[in-house]
């Protein structure tokens, strides 16, 4: 139950970014390039930090699940 709540919170937090991130990935951008683009646009993670490739992967994972 706790894992499901964490997944739901992550999905909700990034619901606005997930389609864009998925689109950039489909265009062939690397995870690192997507993270850099998110940072350049002023987006931060839920924790208020800069993006990294692992976090981008998680957004992609949550947008599909």
mmCIF file of C-alpha atoms in Angstrom:
data_model
loop_
_atom_site.group_PDB
_atom_site.id
_atom_site.type_symbol
_atom_site.label_atom_id
_atom_site.label_comp_id
_atom_site.label_asym_id
_atom_site.label_seq_id
_atom_site.Cartn_x
_atom_site.Cartn_y
_atom_site.Cartn_z
ATOM 1 C CA UNK A 1 0.000 0.000 0.000
ATOM 2 C CA UNK A 2 2.834 2.395 0.838
ATOM 3 C CA UNK A 3 4.551 1.723 -2.490
ATOM 4 C CA UNK A 4 1.316 2.397 -4.348
ATOM 5 C CA UNK A 5 0.942 5.736 -2.528
ATOM 6 C CA UNK A 6 4.513 6.741 -3.411
ATOM 7 C CA UNK A 7 3.939 5.832 -7.054
ATOM 8 C CA UNK A 8 0.663 7.761 -7.151
ATOM 9 C CA UNK A 9 2.270 10.851 -5.582
ATOM 10 C CA UNK A 10 5.153 10.743 -8.059
ATOM 11 C CA UNK A 11 2.777 10.288 -10.999
ATOM 12 C CA UNK A 12 0.646 13.209 -9.809
ATOM 13 C CA UNK A 13 3.661 15.455 -9.179
ATOM 14 C CA UNK A 14 4.993 15.007 -12.698
ATOM 15 C CA UNK A 15 1.697 14.649 -14.600
ATOM 16 C CA UNK A 16 2.262 17.957 -16.377
ATOM 17 C CA UNK A 17 5.840 17.105 -17.403
ATOM 18 C CA UNK A 18 5.431 13.436 -18.304
ATOM 19 C CA UNK A 19 3.986 13.942 -21.818
ATOM 20 C CA UNK A 20 6.723 16.411 -22.715
ATOM 21 C CA UNK A 21 9.444 14.172 -21.321
ATOM 22 C CA UNK A 22 8.036 11.188 -23.231
ATOM 23 C CA UNK A 23 7.900 13.270 -26.391
ATOM 24 C CA UNK A 24 11.500 14.391 -26.054
ATOM 25 C CA UNK A 25 12.555 10.787 -25.487
ATOM 26 C CA UNK A 26 10.617 9.692 -28.585
ATOM 27 C CA UNK A 27 12.457 12.385 -30.552
ATOM 28 C CA UNK A 28 15.703 10.697 -29.543
ATOM 29 C CA UNK A 29 16.946 12.976 -26.767
ATOM 30 C CA UNK A 30 19.130 11.262 -24.206
ATOM 31 C CA UNK A 31 18.101 11.125 -20.567
ATOM 32 C CA UNK A 32 20.910 13.554 -19.759
ATOM 33 C CA UNK A 33 19.729 15.984 -22.469
ATOM 34 C CA UNK A 34 16.162 15.823 -21.138
ATOM 35 C CA UNK A 35 17.406 16.529 -17.614
ATOM 36 C CA UNK A 36 19.366 19.517 -18.907
ATOM 37 C CA UNK A 37 16.324 20.817 -20.775
ATOM 38 C CA UNK A 38 14.135 20.530 -17.685
ATOM 39 C CA UNK A 39 16.745 22.431 -15.671
ATOM 40 C CA UNK A 40 17.070 25.097 -18.382
ATOM 41 C CA UNK A 41 13.299 25.617 -18.366
ATOM 42 C CA UNK A 42 13.374 26.115 -14.604
ATOM 43 C CA UNK A 43 11.705 22.870 -13.568
ATOM 44 C CA UNK A 44 12.887 21.184 -10.394
ATOM 45 C CA UNK A 45 12.281 17.753 -8.938
ATOM 46 C CA UNK A 46 9.756 17.201 -6.153
ATOM 47 C CA UNK A 47 12.617 17.786 -3.732
ATOM 48 C CA UNK A 48 13.457 21.132 -5.340
ATOM 49 C CA UNK A 49 16.718 19.914 -6.857
ATOM 50 C CA UNK A 50 18.191 19.818 -10.336
ATOM 51 C CA UNK A 51 17.266 16.954 -12.640
ATOM 52 C CA UNK A 52 19.462 13.961 -13.410
ATOM 53 C CA UNK A 53 19.015 11.036 -15.817
ATOM 54 C CA UNK A 54 17.749 8.662 -13.109
ATOM 55 C CA UNK A 55 14.930 11.035 -12.212
ATOM 56 C CA UNK A 56 13.989 11.418 -15.873
ATOM 57 C CA UNK A 57 13.788 7.621 -16.102
ATOM 58 C CA UNK A 58 11.423 7.589 -13.145
ATOM 59 C CA UNK A 59 9.152 10.170 -14.757
ATOM 60 C CA UNK A 60 9.026 8.016 -17.875
ATOM 61 C CA UNK A 61 8.315 4.913 -15.795
ATOM 62 C CA UNK A 62 5.514 6.568 -13.812
ATOM 63 C CA UNK A 63 3.936 8.042 -16.924
ATOM 64 C CA UNK A 64 3.541 4.531 -18.371
ATOM 65 C CA UNK A 65 2.496 2.624 -15.244
#
